Amino acid sequence: MNLRRTFAVSGMLGAALAMPGTASAAPPSWAPAASATIHPGVETTSSSGGCTGNFIFFDGAGNVYLGVAAHCVDANGSTAQGRCAKDGAQPLPLGSPVMIQGASKPGTLAYSSALAMQQLGTSDASLCMFNDFALIKIDPADVSKVNPSVPVWGGPVGVGPAAPGSQIYAYVNSSLRLGVSALEPMKGTVDSVTSDGRGYGVHFGSGPAISGDSGSGVMNAQGQAMADLQFLIINGASTNLVGDLGLELSYLAAHAPIPGLQLADGTEPFNPNAATVLPA
Protein backbone atom coordinates (compact mmCIF):
# COMPACT_ATOMS: atom_id res chain seq x y z
CA MET A 1 0.00 0.00 0.00
CA ASN A 2 1.27 3.44 -0.81
CA LEU A 3 1.97 5.62 2.24
CA ARG A 4 1.18 9.33 2.28
CA ARG A 5 1.83 11.91 4.99
CA THR A 6 -0.53 14.62 3.76
CA PHE A 7 -3.49 14.78 1.42
CA ALA A 8 -6.51 17.08 1.65
CA VAL A 9 -9.82 15.26 1.50
CA SER A 10 -12.92 17.42 1.58
CA GLY A 11 -16.07 18.31 -0.31
CA MET A 12 -19.46 17.01 -1.27
CA LEU A 13 -20.70 13.53 -2.07
CA GLY A 14 -20.50 12.40 -5.68
CA ALA A 15 -23.63 11.34 -7.51
CA ALA A 16 -24.84 7.77 -7.13
CA LEU A 17 -23.88 5.57 -10.03
CA ALA A 18 -25.26 2.30 -11.29
CA MET A 19 -22.87 -0.37 -12.47
CA PRO A 20 -21.82 0.42 -16.06
CA GLY A 21 -22.38 -2.17 -18.76
CA THR A 22 -25.35 -4.19 -19.84
CA ALA A 23 -27.32 -6.34 -17.44
CA SER A 24 -28.40 -8.92 -20.02
CA ALA A 25 -25.76 -11.55 -19.26
CA ALA A 26 -26.76 -14.13 -16.67
CA PRO A 27 -24.23 -14.64 -13.87
CA PRO A 28 -22.25 -17.87 -13.85
CA SER A 29 -23.17 -20.71 -11.53
CA TRP A 30 -21.28 -19.85 -8.36
CA ALA A 31 -19.72 -22.27 -5.92
CA PRO A 32 -21.40 -22.43 -2.50
CA ALA A 33 -20.16 -19.60 -0.30
CA ALA A 34 -19.10 -22.00 2.44
CA SER A 35 -16.75 -23.96 0.19
CA ALA A 36 -15.62 -21.44 -2.43
CA THR A 37 -11.86 -20.90 -2.43
CA ILE A 38 -11.97 -17.69 -4.51
CA HIS A 39 -14.03 -14.80 -3.21
CA PRO A 40 -13.70 -11.13 -2.28
CA GLY A 41 -10.76 -10.67 0.05
CA VAL A 42 -8.44 -13.36 -1.31
CA GLU A 43 -4.77 -12.44 -1.60
CA THR A 44 -3.25 -11.67 -4.99
CA THR A 45 0.45 -11.78 -5.88
CA SER A 46 2.20 -10.48 -8.98
CA SER A 47 5.76 -9.53 -9.84
CA SER A 48 5.06 -6.20 -8.11
CA GLY A 49 3.99 -7.71 -4.76
CA GLY A 50 0.94 -8.84 -2.83
CA CYS A 51 -2.44 -7.18 -2.27
CA THR A 52 -6.06 -8.04 -1.52
CA GLY A 53 -8.82 -8.57 -4.09
CA ASN A 54 -12.04 -6.62 -3.70
CA PHE A 55 -15.13 -7.82 -5.61
CA ILE A 56 -16.03 -10.38 -8.27
CA PHE A 57 -17.15 -9.30 -11.77
CA PHE A 58 -18.30 -11.12 -14.92
CA ASP A 59 -18.90 -10.12 -18.53
CA GLY A 60 -21.19 -10.97 -21.41
CA ALA A 61 -18.84 -13.68 -22.68
CA GLY A 62 -18.89 -15.58 -19.39
CA ASN A 63 -15.45 -14.47 -18.20
CA VAL A 64 -15.03 -13.95 -14.45
CA TYR A 65 -12.75 -11.35 -12.88
CA LEU A 66 -11.36 -10.37 -9.49
CA GLY A 67 -10.99 -6.64 -8.86
CA VAL A 68 -7.76 -5.27 -7.38
CA ALA A 69 -6.11 -1.87 -7.05
CA ALA A 70 -4.10 -0.86 -10.12
CA HIS A 71 -1.08 -0.03 -7.99
CA CYS A 72 -1.02 -3.69 -6.94
CA VAL A 73 -0.05 -4.62 -10.52
CA ASP A 74 2.50 -1.86 -11.02
CA ALA A 75 6.28 -2.16 -10.83
CA ASN A 76 6.36 1.16 -8.94
CA GLY A 77 3.15 0.60 -7.02
CA SER A 78 4.57 1.21 -3.55
CA THR A 79 6.43 4.41 -4.43
CA ALA A 80 4.52 6.13 -7.25
CA GLN A 81 2.63 9.29 -6.22
CA GLY A 82 -0.43 8.27 -8.26
CA ARG A 83 -1.41 6.13 -11.23
CA CYS A 84 -0.24 8.31 -14.12
CA ALA A 85 3.08 8.49 -15.95
CA LYS A 86 3.84 11.86 -14.37
CA ASP A 87 3.65 10.16 -10.96
CA GLY A 88 6.19 7.47 -11.80
CA ALA A 89 3.69 4.63 -12.16
CA GLN A 90 4.91 1.65 -14.20
CA PRO A 91 1.87 -0.60 -14.72
CA LEU A 92 2.42 -4.21 -15.73
CA PRO A 93 1.32 -5.05 -19.29
CA LEU A 94 -2.03 -6.66 -19.96
CA GLY A 95 -1.76 -10.42 -19.88
CA SER A 96 0.71 -10.40 -16.98
CA PRO A 97 0.20 -13.38 -14.66
CA VAL A 98 -1.24 -12.77 -11.20
CA MET A 99 -1.45 -15.48 -8.57
CA ILE A 100 -4.82 -15.70 -6.82
CA GLN A 101 -5.20 -17.35 -3.44
CA GLY A 102 -7.39 -20.43 -3.80
CA ALA A 103 -6.85 -20.80 -7.57
CA SER A 104 -5.04 -23.66 -9.27
CA LYS A 105 -3.71 -21.46 -12.10
CA PRO A 106 -2.59 -17.82 -12.33
CA GLY A 107 -5.07 -15.23 -13.46
CA THR A 108 -4.11 -12.63 -16.07
CA LEU A 109 -4.25 -8.84 -15.96
CA ALA A 110 -7.22 -7.81 -18.14
CA TYR A 111 -7.57 -4.10 -17.29
CA SER A 112 -5.54 -1.45 -15.49
CA SER A 113 -6.74 2.13 -14.97
CA ALA A 114 -3.08 3.15 -14.85
CA LEU A 115 -2.45 1.75 -18.31
CA ALA A 116 -5.60 3.39 -19.68
CA MET A 117 -4.71 6.79 -18.21
CA GLN A 118 -1.13 6.63 -19.42
CA GLN A 119 -2.26 5.80 -22.94
CA LEU A 120 -4.52 8.88 -22.82
CA GLY A 121 -1.83 11.11 -21.33
CA THR A 122 -3.95 11.89 -18.27
CA SER A 123 -2.52 14.39 -15.78
CA ASP A 124 -5.53 15.40 -13.65
CA ALA A 125 -4.33 15.03 -10.05
CA SER A 126 -7.53 13.66 -8.54
CA LEU A 127 -8.11 11.22 -11.38
CA CYS A 128 -4.52 10.00 -11.24
CA MET A 129 -4.76 9.56 -7.46
CA PHE A 130 -8.13 7.85 -7.04
CA ASN A 131 -8.74 6.04 -10.34
CA ASP A 132 -6.85 3.02 -9.03
CA PHE A 133 -8.62 -0.12 -10.26
CA ALA A 134 -7.65 -3.25 -12.19
CA LEU A 135 -9.25 -6.54 -13.17
CA ILE A 136 -7.66 -9.97 -13.03
CA LYS A 137 -9.27 -12.52 -15.33
CA ILE A 138 -9.70 -15.80 -13.46
CA ASP A 139 -8.58 -18.85 -15.41
CA PRO A 140 -11.59 -20.83 -16.71
CA ALA A 141 -10.32 -23.86 -14.81
CA ASP A 142 -10.96 -22.02 -11.54
CA VAL A 143 -14.31 -20.33 -12.23
CA SER A 144 -16.16 -23.19 -10.55
CA LYS A 145 -14.37 -22.28 -7.29
CA VAL A 146 -15.67 -18.70 -7.19
CA ASN A 147 -18.35 -17.14 -5.00
CA PRO A 148 -18.91 -13.35 -5.02
CA SER A 149 -20.05 -13.02 -1.39
CA VAL A 150 -17.90 -10.95 0.97
CA PRO A 151 -16.79 -13.11 3.92
CA VAL A 152 -18.43 -12.28 7.28
CA TRP A 153 -20.47 -9.34 5.91
CA GLY A 154 -22.26 -10.95 2.95
CA GLY A 155 -23.25 -8.88 -0.07
CA PRO A 156 -22.39 -6.86 -2.09
CA VAL A 157 -25.72 -5.58 -3.35
CA GLY A 158 -24.97 -3.49 -6.43
CA VAL A 159 -22.72 -0.41 -6.55
CA GLY A 160 -23.24 2.88 -4.70
CA PRO A 161 -21.53 5.80 -2.92
CA ALA A 162 -21.55 6.86 0.75
CA ALA A 163 -22.04 10.12 2.63
CA PRO A 164 -19.76 11.60 5.31
CA GLY A 165 -20.56 10.15 8.71
CA SER A 166 -22.06 6.95 7.32
CA GLN A 167 -21.00 3.43 8.27
CA ILE A 168 -18.75 1.35 6.03
CA TYR A 169 -17.66 -2.29 5.99
CA ALA A 170 -14.48 -3.85 4.62
CA TYR A 171 -12.77 -7.23 4.51
CA VAL A 172 -8.96 -7.11 4.41
CA ASN A 173 -6.37 -9.85 4.04
CA SER A 174 -2.80 -8.58 4.34
CA SER A 175 -0.24 -11.33 4.95
CA LEU A 176 0.98 -9.11 7.83
CA ARG A 177 -2.21 -10.06 9.69
CA LEU A 178 -0.79 -13.62 9.87
CA GLY A 179 -4.12 -15.22 9.03
CA VAL A 180 -5.85 -14.01 12.21
CA SER A 181 -9.46 -14.09 11.04
CA ALA A 182 -10.69 -11.63 13.69
CA LEU A 183 -8.49 -8.94 12.13
CA GLU A 184 -9.96 -9.28 8.63
CA PRO A 185 -13.52 -7.85 8.85
CA MET A 186 -13.43 -4.11 9.56
CA LYS A 187 -16.15 -1.58 10.37
CA GLY A 188 -15.68 2.17 10.13
CA THR A 189 -17.06 5.53 9.02
CA VAL A 190 -16.64 7.95 6.15
CA ASP A 191 -14.85 11.08 7.37
CA SER A 192 -14.90 13.10 4.16
CA VAL A 193 -15.39 13.02 0.40
CA THR A 194 -13.38 14.84 -2.26
CA SER A 195 -15.14 17.64 -4.14
CA ASP A 196 -15.35 15.52 -7.31
CA GLY A 197 -16.58 12.45 -5.42
CA ARG A 198 -13.64 10.31 -6.55
CA GLY A 199 -12.12 9.71 -3.15
CA TYR A 200 -13.12 9.20 0.47
CA GLY A 201 -11.24 9.60 3.71
CA VAL A 202 -12.32 6.75 6.00
CA HIS A 203 -11.55 5.61 9.51
CA PHE A 204 -11.80 2.04 10.82
CA GLY A 205 -12.55 1.48 14.49
CA SER A 206 -10.18 -1.46 14.94
CA GLY A 207 -7.24 0.34 13.31
CA PRO A 208 -6.28 1.38 9.79
CA ALA A 209 -5.85 -0.89 6.82
CA ILE A 210 -2.15 -1.68 6.36
CA SER A 211 0.31 -2.68 3.65
CA GLY A 212 -1.08 -5.67 1.77
CA ASP A 213 -4.70 -4.65 2.43
CA SER A 214 -4.56 -2.44 -0.69
CA GLY A 215 -7.35 -3.18 -3.13
CA SER A 216 -9.74 -4.52 -0.48
CA GLY A 217 -13.39 -3.85 -1.14
CA VAL A 218 -15.42 -1.40 0.95
CA MET A 219 -19.23 -1.50 1.21
CA ASN A 220 -21.57 1.25 2.33
CA ALA A 221 -24.32 1.00 4.94
CA GLN A 222 -26.70 -0.56 2.39
CA GLY A 223 -24.20 -3.27 1.46
CA GLN A 224 -23.39 -1.71 -1.90
CA ALA A 225 -19.87 -2.00 -3.31
CA MET A 226 -18.61 1.51 -2.66
CA ALA A 227 -14.83 1.70 -3.00
CA ASP A 228 -11.45 -0.01 -2.95
CA LEU A 229 -8.66 0.67 -0.46
CA GLN A 230 -5.76 2.67 -1.84
CA PHE A 231 -3.68 4.73 0.60
CA LEU A 232 -2.86 5.33 4.25
CA ILE A 233 -2.18 8.85 5.53
CA ILE A 234 0.07 9.09 8.58
CA ASN A 235 -1.74 12.06 10.13
CA GLY A 236 -2.38 11.12 13.76
CA ALA A 237 -5.73 9.58 12.86
CA SER A 238 -4.25 7.05 10.41
CA THR A 239 -6.84 7.83 7.76
CA ASN A 240 -7.30 5.47 4.85
CA LEU A 241 -8.10 6.85 1.41
CA VAL A 242 -10.38 4.84 -0.86
CA GLY A 243 -11.48 5.37 -4.45
CA ASP A 244 -15.13 5.50 -5.51
CA LEU A 245 -15.81 2.22 -7.31
CA GLY A 246 -18.73 3.53 -9.38
CA LEU A 247 -16.56 6.25 -10.92
CA GLU A 248 -13.70 3.81 -11.49
CA LEU A 249 -16.07 1.49 -13.34
CA SER A 250 -17.49 4.39 -15.35
CA TYR A 251 -13.96 5.27 -16.47
CA LEU A 252 -13.38 1.66 -17.52
CA ALA A 253 -16.63 1.62 -19.49
CA ALA A 254 -15.72 4.87 -21.29
CA HIS A 255 -12.08 4.19 -22.10
CA ALA A 256 -11.44 0.42 -22.10
CA PRO A 257 -14.87 -1.23 -22.24
CA ILE A 258 -15.38 -4.92 -21.56
CA PRO A 259 -18.74 -5.83 -23.14
CA GLY A 260 -21.36 -6.72 -20.57
CA LEU A 261 -19.07 -6.22 -17.58
CA GLN A 262 -20.96 -6.10 -14.29
CA LEU A 263 -20.48 -6.56 -10.58
CA ALA A 264 -21.50 -9.97 -9.24
CA ASP A 265 -23.87 -9.58 -6.31
CA GLY A 266 -23.22 -11.80 -3.32
CA THR A 267 -25.23 -14.96 -2.89
CA GLU A 268 -25.32 -14.35 0.89
CA PRO A 269 -27.41 -11.49 2.34
CA PHE A 270 -25.60 -8.42 3.59
CA ASN A 271 -25.29 -8.54 7.40
CA PRO A 272 -23.99 -5.31 9.00
CA ASN A 273 -24.28 -6.82 12.49
CA ALA A 274 -21.75 -9.62 12.12
CA ALA A 275 -20.68 -10.78 15.57
CA THR A 276 -17.07 -11.66 14.67
CA VAL A 277 -15.88 -8.06 14.19
CA LEU A 278 -13.48 -6.63 16.76
CA PRO A 279 -14.93 -3.73 18.75
CA ALA A 280 -13.67 -0.20 18.10
Tab-separated table of C-alpha atoms in Angstrom:
chain	number	residue	atom	x	y	z
A	1	MET	CA	0.000	0.000	0.000
A	2	ASN	CA	1.268	3.440	-0.808
A	3	LEU	CA	1.968	5.624	2.238
A	4	ARG	CA	1.177	9.332	2.281
A	5	ARG	CA	1.830	11.908	4.990
A	6	THR	CA	-0.532	14.619	3.760
A	7	PHE	CA	-3.490	14.782	1.425
A	8	ALA	CA	-6.505	17.084	1.650
A	9	VAL	CA	-9.821	15.257	1.505
A	10	SER	CA	-12.922	17.421	1.582
A	11	GLY	CA	-16.065	18.312	-0.308
A	12	MET	CA	-19.458	17.007	-1.273
A	13	LEU	CA	-20.696	13.527	-2.069
A	14	GLY	CA	-20.499	12.400	-5.684
A	15	ALA	CA	-23.628	11.342	-7.505
A	16	ALA	CA	-24.842	7.773	-7.132
A	17	LEU	CA	-23.878	5.570	-10.034
A	18	ALA	CA	-25.264	2.301	-11.285
A	19	MET	CA	-22.872	-0.373	-12.468
A	20	PRO	CA	-21.821	0.424	-16.058
A	21	GLY	CA	-22.384	-2.174	-18.760
A	22	THR	CA	-25.348	-4.186	-19.840
A	23	ALA	CA	-27.318	-6.336	-17.441
A	24	SER	CA	-28.397	-8.916	-20.022
A	25	ALA	CA	-25.763	-11.548	-19.257
A	26	ALA	CA	-26.762	-14.126	-16.669
A	27	PRO	CA	-24.231	-14.642	-13.873
A	28	PRO	CA	-22.247	-17.872	-13.847
A	29	SER	CA	-23.170	-20.714	-11.528
A	30	TRP	CA	-21.279	-19.847	-8.361
A	31	ALA	CA	-19.722	-22.270	-5.917
A	32	PRO	CA	-21.403	-22.429	-2.501
A	33	ALA	CA	-20.160	-19.597	-0.301
A	34	ALA	CA	-19.098	-21.998	2.441
A	35	SER	CA	-16.751	-23.964	0.188
A	36	ALA	CA	-15.615	-21.438	-2.433
A	37	THR	CA	-11.864	-20.901	-2.425
A	38	ILE	CA	-11.968	-17.694	-4.511
A	39	HIS	CA	-14.034	-14.800	-3.207
A	40	PRO	CA	-13.705	-11.126	-2.280
A	41	GLY	CA	-10.755	-10.668	0.054
A	42	VAL	CA	-8.440	-13.359	-1.315
A	43	GLU	CA	-4.775	-12.442	-1.596
A	44	THR	CA	-3.247	-11.675	-4.985
A	45	THR	CA	0.448	-11.775	-5.882
A	46	SER	CA	2.203	-10.485	-8.983
A	47	SER	CA	5.755	-9.528	-9.839
A	48	SER	CA	5.062	-6.198	-8.108
A	49	GLY	CA	3.992	-7.707	-4.760
A	50	GLY	CA	0.939	-8.839	-2.829
A	51	CYS	CA	-2.439	-7.178	-2.266
A	52	THR	CA	-6.065	-8.044	-1.517
A	53	GLY	CA	-8.816	-8.573	-4.090
A	54	ASN	CA	-12.045	-6.616	-3.699
A	55	PHE	CA	-15.133	-7.817	-5.611
A	56	ILE	CA	-16.031	-10.379	-8.275
A	57	PHE	CA	-17.145	-9.302	-11.767
A	58	PHE	CA	-18.304	-11.119	-14.918
A	59	ASP	CA	-18.898	-10.123	-18.527
A	60	GLY	CA	-21.191	-10.970	-21.412
A	61	ALA	CA	-18.845	-13.679	-22.678
A	62	GLY	CA	-18.893	-15.577	-19.394
A	63	ASN	CA	-15.447	-14.470	-18.199
A	64	VAL	CA	-15.029	-13.945	-14.449
A	65	TYR	CA	-12.746	-11.348	-12.883
A	66	LEU	CA	-11.357	-10.373	-9.495
A	67	GLY	CA	-10.994	-6.642	-8.859
A	68	VAL	CA	-7.763	-5.267	-7.380
A	69	ALA	CA	-6.110	-1.865	-7.047
A	70	ALA	CA	-4.103	-0.858	-10.118
A	71	HIS	CA	-1.078	-0.032	-7.991
A	72	CYS	CA	-1.017	-3.691	-6.938
A	73	VAL	CA	-0.054	-4.624	-10.518
A	74	ASP	CA	2.505	-1.857	-11.022
A	75	ALA	CA	6.285	-2.158	-10.833
A	76	ASN	CA	6.363	1.160	-8.937
A	77	GLY	CA	3.154	0.598	-7.016
A	78	SER	CA	4.573	1.212	-3.551
A	79	THR	CA	6.426	4.411	-4.430
A	80	ALA	CA	4.520	6.131	-7.247
A	81	GLN	CA	2.633	9.290	-6.224
A	82	GLY	CA	-0.427	8.269	-8.264
A	83	ARG	CA	-1.413	6.127	-11.229
A	84	CYS	CA	-0.238	8.313	-14.118
A	85	ALA	CA	3.076	8.485	-15.948
A	86	LYS	CA	3.842	11.856	-14.368
A	87	ASP	CA	3.648	10.162	-10.963
A	88	GLY	CA	6.194	7.470	-11.799
A	89	ALA	CA	3.692	4.628	-12.163
A	90	GLN	CA	4.905	1.651	-14.204
A	91	PRO	CA	1.866	-0.602	-14.722
A	92	LEU	CA	2.423	-4.209	-15.730
A	93	PRO	CA	1.322	-5.049	-19.289
A	94	LEU	CA	-2.035	-6.657	-19.963
A	95	GLY	CA	-1.761	-10.422	-19.882
A	96	SER	CA	0.713	-10.401	-16.983
A	97	PRO	CA	0.197	-13.375	-14.662
A	98	VAL	CA	-1.245	-12.766	-11.199
A	99	MET	CA	-1.454	-15.475	-8.575
A	100	ILE	CA	-4.815	-15.703	-6.819
A	101	GLN	CA	-5.200	-17.349	-3.441
A	102	GLY	CA	-7.386	-20.431	-3.802
A	103	ALA	CA	-6.852	-20.803	-7.570
A	104	SER	CA	-5.038	-23.657	-9.274
A	105	LYS	CA	-3.712	-21.457	-12.102
A	106	PRO	CA	-2.586	-17.819	-12.329
A	107	GLY	CA	-5.067	-15.234	-13.462
A	108	THR	CA	-4.114	-12.628	-16.072
A	109	LEU	CA	-4.252	-8.839	-15.959
A	110	ALA	CA	-7.215	-7.814	-18.141
A	111	TYR	CA	-7.567	-4.101	-17.286
A	112	SER	CA	-5.541	-1.448	-15.485
A	113	SER	CA	-6.741	2.126	-14.967
A	114	ALA	CA	-3.082	3.154	-14.849
A	115	LEU	CA	-2.454	1.748	-18.314
A	116	ALA	CA	-5.596	3.391	-19.683
A	117	MET	CA	-4.713	6.786	-18.210
A	118	GLN	CA	-1.125	6.626	-19.420
A	119	GLN	CA	-2.257	5.800	-22.938
A	120	LEU	CA	-4.523	8.875	-22.825
A	121	GLY	CA	-1.835	11.110	-21.329
A	122	THR	CA	-3.954	11.886	-18.267
A	123	SER	CA	-2.522	14.392	-15.782
A	124	ASP	CA	-5.534	15.397	-13.650
A	125	ALA	CA	-4.325	15.034	-10.051
A	126	SER	CA	-7.533	13.661	-8.538
A	127	LEU	CA	-8.113	11.217	-11.380
A	128	CYS	CA	-4.519	9.997	-11.240
A	129	MET	CA	-4.755	9.555	-7.459
A	130	PHE	CA	-8.129	7.855	-7.036
A	131	ASN	CA	-8.745	6.036	-10.344
A	132	ASP	CA	-6.851	3.017	-9.025
A	133	PHE	CA	-8.617	-0.122	-10.263
A	134	ALA	CA	-7.646	-3.245	-12.190
A	135	LEU	CA	-9.254	-6.542	-13.174
A	136	ILE	CA	-7.662	-9.970	-13.027
A	137	LYS	CA	-9.274	-12.521	-15.328
A	138	ILE	CA	-9.701	-15.796	-13.459
A	139	ASP	CA	-8.579	-18.852	-15.406
A	140	PRO	CA	-11.590	-20.834	-16.709
A	141	ALA	CA	-10.316	-23.864	-14.809
A	142	ASP	CA	-10.960	-22.019	-11.537
A	143	VAL	CA	-14.305	-20.327	-12.234
A	144	SER	CA	-16.157	-23.193	-10.554
A	145	LYS	CA	-14.372	-22.280	-7.287
A	146	VAL	CA	-15.674	-18.696	-7.194
A	147	ASN	CA	-18.352	-17.138	-4.996
A	148	PRO	CA	-18.915	-13.348	-5.017
A	149	SER	CA	-20.048	-13.018	-1.386
A	150	VAL	CA	-17.896	-10.948	0.971
A	151	PRO	CA	-16.792	-13.113	3.924
A	152	VAL	CA	-18.431	-12.278	7.275
A	153	TRP	CA	-20.468	-9.342	5.908
A	154	GLY	CA	-22.261	-10.952	2.953
A	155	GLY	CA	-23.246	-8.877	-0.073
A	156	PRO	CA	-22.389	-6.859	-2.092
A	157	VAL	CA	-25.724	-5.579	-3.351
A	158	GLY	CA	-24.971	-3.492	-6.432
A	159	VAL	CA	-22.717	-0.411	-6.548
A	160	GLY	CA	-23.237	2.875	-4.702
A	161	PRO	CA	-21.531	5.804	-2.922
A	162	ALA	CA	-21.553	6.864	0.749
A	163	ALA	CA	-22.044	10.118	2.633
A	164	PRO	CA	-19.758	11.602	5.312
A	165	GLY	CA	-20.557	10.146	8.711
A	166	SER	CA	-22.060	6.955	7.324
A	167	GLN	CA	-21.005	3.431	8.268
A	168	ILE	CA	-18.750	1.347	6.030
A	169	TYR	CA	-17.655	-2.294	5.991
A	170	ALA	CA	-14.475	-3.851	4.624
A	171	TYR	CA	-12.765	-7.228	4.514
A	172	VAL	CA	-8.961	-7.107	4.411
A	173	ASN	CA	-6.369	-9.852	4.043
A	174	SER	CA	-2.796	-8.580	4.342
A	175	SER	CA	-0.239	-11.326	4.948
A	176	LEU	CA	0.983	-9.112	7.829
A	177	ARG	CA	-2.206	-10.059	9.686
A	178	LEU	CA	-0.794	-13.619	9.872
A	179	GLY	CA	-4.116	-15.217	9.027
A	180	VAL	CA	-5.850	-14.011	12.214
A	181	SER	CA	-9.460	-14.087	11.039
A	182	ALA	CA	-10.686	-11.631	13.691
A	183	LEU	CA	-8.492	-8.935	12.129
A	184	GLU	CA	-9.959	-9.280	8.632
A	185	PRO	CA	-13.521	-7.853	8.848
A	186	MET	CA	-13.429	-4.106	9.565
A	187	LYS	CA	-16.148	-1.575	10.372
A	188	GLY	CA	-15.683	2.174	10.125
A	189	THR	CA	-17.056	5.525	9.024
A	190	VAL	CA	-16.641	7.951	6.151
A	191	ASP	CA	-14.850	11.076	7.374
A	192	SER	CA	-14.904	13.097	4.161
A	193	VAL	CA	-15.387	13.021	0.400
A	194	THR	CA	-13.383	14.836	-2.264
A	195	SER	CA	-15.138	17.637	-4.139
A	196	ASP	CA	-15.346	15.524	-7.314
A	197	GLY	CA	-16.577	12.453	-5.420
A	198	ARG	CA	-13.643	10.311	-6.551
A	199	GLY	CA	-12.116	9.708	-3.146
A	200	TYR	CA	-13.124	9.195	0.473
A	201	GLY	CA	-11.238	9.597	3.712
A	202	VAL	CA	-12.318	6.749	5.997
A	203	HIS	CA	-11.549	5.612	9.511
A	204	PHE	CA	-11.797	2.044	10.820
A	205	GLY	CA	-12.548	1.485	14.491
A	206	SER	CA	-10.175	-1.458	14.937
A	207	GLY	CA	-7.237	0.341	13.310
A	208	PRO	CA	-6.282	1.383	9.790
A	209	ALA	CA	-5.846	-0.886	6.817
A	210	ILE	CA	-2.146	-1.683	6.363
A	211	SER	CA	0.307	-2.675	3.653
A	212	GLY	CA	-1.081	-5.668	1.769
A	213	ASP	CA	-4.697	-4.646	2.429
A	214	SER	CA	-4.558	-2.442	-0.686
A	215	GLY	CA	-7.350	-3.179	-3.127
A	216	SER	CA	-9.737	-4.524	-0.482
A	217	GLY	CA	-13.393	-3.848	-1.140
A	218	VAL	CA	-15.417	-1.396	0.952
A	219	MET	CA	-19.226	-1.503	1.211
A	220	ASN	CA	-21.570	1.255	2.333
A	221	ALA	CA	-24.321	1.003	4.943
A	222	GLN	CA	-26.698	-0.557	2.388
A	223	GLY	CA	-24.203	-3.268	1.460
A	224	GLN	CA	-23.387	-1.705	-1.901
A	225	ALA	CA	-19.873	-2.005	-3.311
A	226	MET	CA	-18.610	1.513	-2.660
A	227	ALA	CA	-14.830	1.700	-2.997
A	228	ASP	CA	-11.448	-0.009	-2.953
A	229	LEU	CA	-8.664	0.674	-0.464
A	230	GLN	CA	-5.756	2.674	-1.837
A	231	PHE	CA	-3.679	4.732	0.601
A	232	LEU	CA	-2.860	5.326	4.245
A	233	ILE	CA	-2.179	8.847	5.527
A	234	ILE	CA	0.068	9.089	8.583
A	235	ASN	CA	-1.739	12.062	10.130
A	236	GLY	CA	-2.380	11.125	13.756
A	237	ALA	CA	-5.730	9.584	12.862
A	238	SER	CA	-4.254	7.051	10.410
A	239	THR	CA	-6.841	7.830	7.757
A	240	ASN	CA	-7.296	5.466	4.848
A	241	LEU	CA	-8.098	6.854	1.413
A	242	VAL	CA	-10.383	4.838	-0.856
A	243	GLY	CA	-11.478	5.366	-4.450
A	244	ASP	CA	-15.128	5.504	-5.512
A	245	LEU	CA	-15.810	2.224	-7.308
A	246	GLY	CA	-18.729	3.526	-9.375
A	247	LEU	CA	-16.561	6.245	-10.921
A	248	GLU	CA	-13.701	3.808	-11.488
A	249	LEU	CA	-16.071	1.493	-13.341
A	250	SER	CA	-17.489	4.386	-15.351
A	251	TYR	CA	-13.962	5.265	-16.467
A	252	LEU	CA	-13.378	1.660	-17.516
A	253	ALA	CA	-16.631	1.622	-19.495
A	254	ALA	CA	-15.717	4.868	-21.289
A	255	HIS	CA	-12.076	4.189	-22.104
A	256	ALA	CA	-11.444	0.415	-22.100
A	257	PRO	CA	-14.869	-1.227	-22.235
A	258	ILE	CA	-15.376	-4.918	-21.562
A	259	PRO	CA	-18.739	-5.834	-23.142
A	260	GLY	CA	-21.356	-6.717	-20.569
A	261	LEU	CA	-19.068	-6.221	-17.575
A	262	GLN	CA	-20.963	-6.101	-14.288
A	263	LEU	CA	-20.481	-6.562	-10.584
A	264	ALA	CA	-21.502	-9.965	-9.239
A	265	ASP	CA	-23.872	-9.576	-6.305
A	266	GLY	CA	-23.222	-11.795	-3.320
A	267	THR	CA	-25.228	-14.963	-2.886
A	268	GLU	CA	-25.315	-14.354	0.887
A	269	PRO	CA	-27.405	-11.491	2.341
A	270	PHE	CA	-25.600	-8.419	3.588
A	271	ASN	CA	-25.295	-8.540	7.400
A	272	PRO	CA	-23.994	-5.312	9.002
A	273	ASN	CA	-24.278	-6.824	12.488
A	274	ALA	CA	-21.746	-9.624	12.119
A	275	ALA	CA	-20.676	-10.780	15.567
A	276	THR	CA	-17.068	-11.659	14.675
A	277	VAL	CA	-15.883	-8.058	14.193
A	278	LEU	CA	-13.478	-6.632	16.763
A	279	PRO	CA	-14.928	-3.727	18.753
A	280	ALA	CA	-13.669	-0.204	18.100
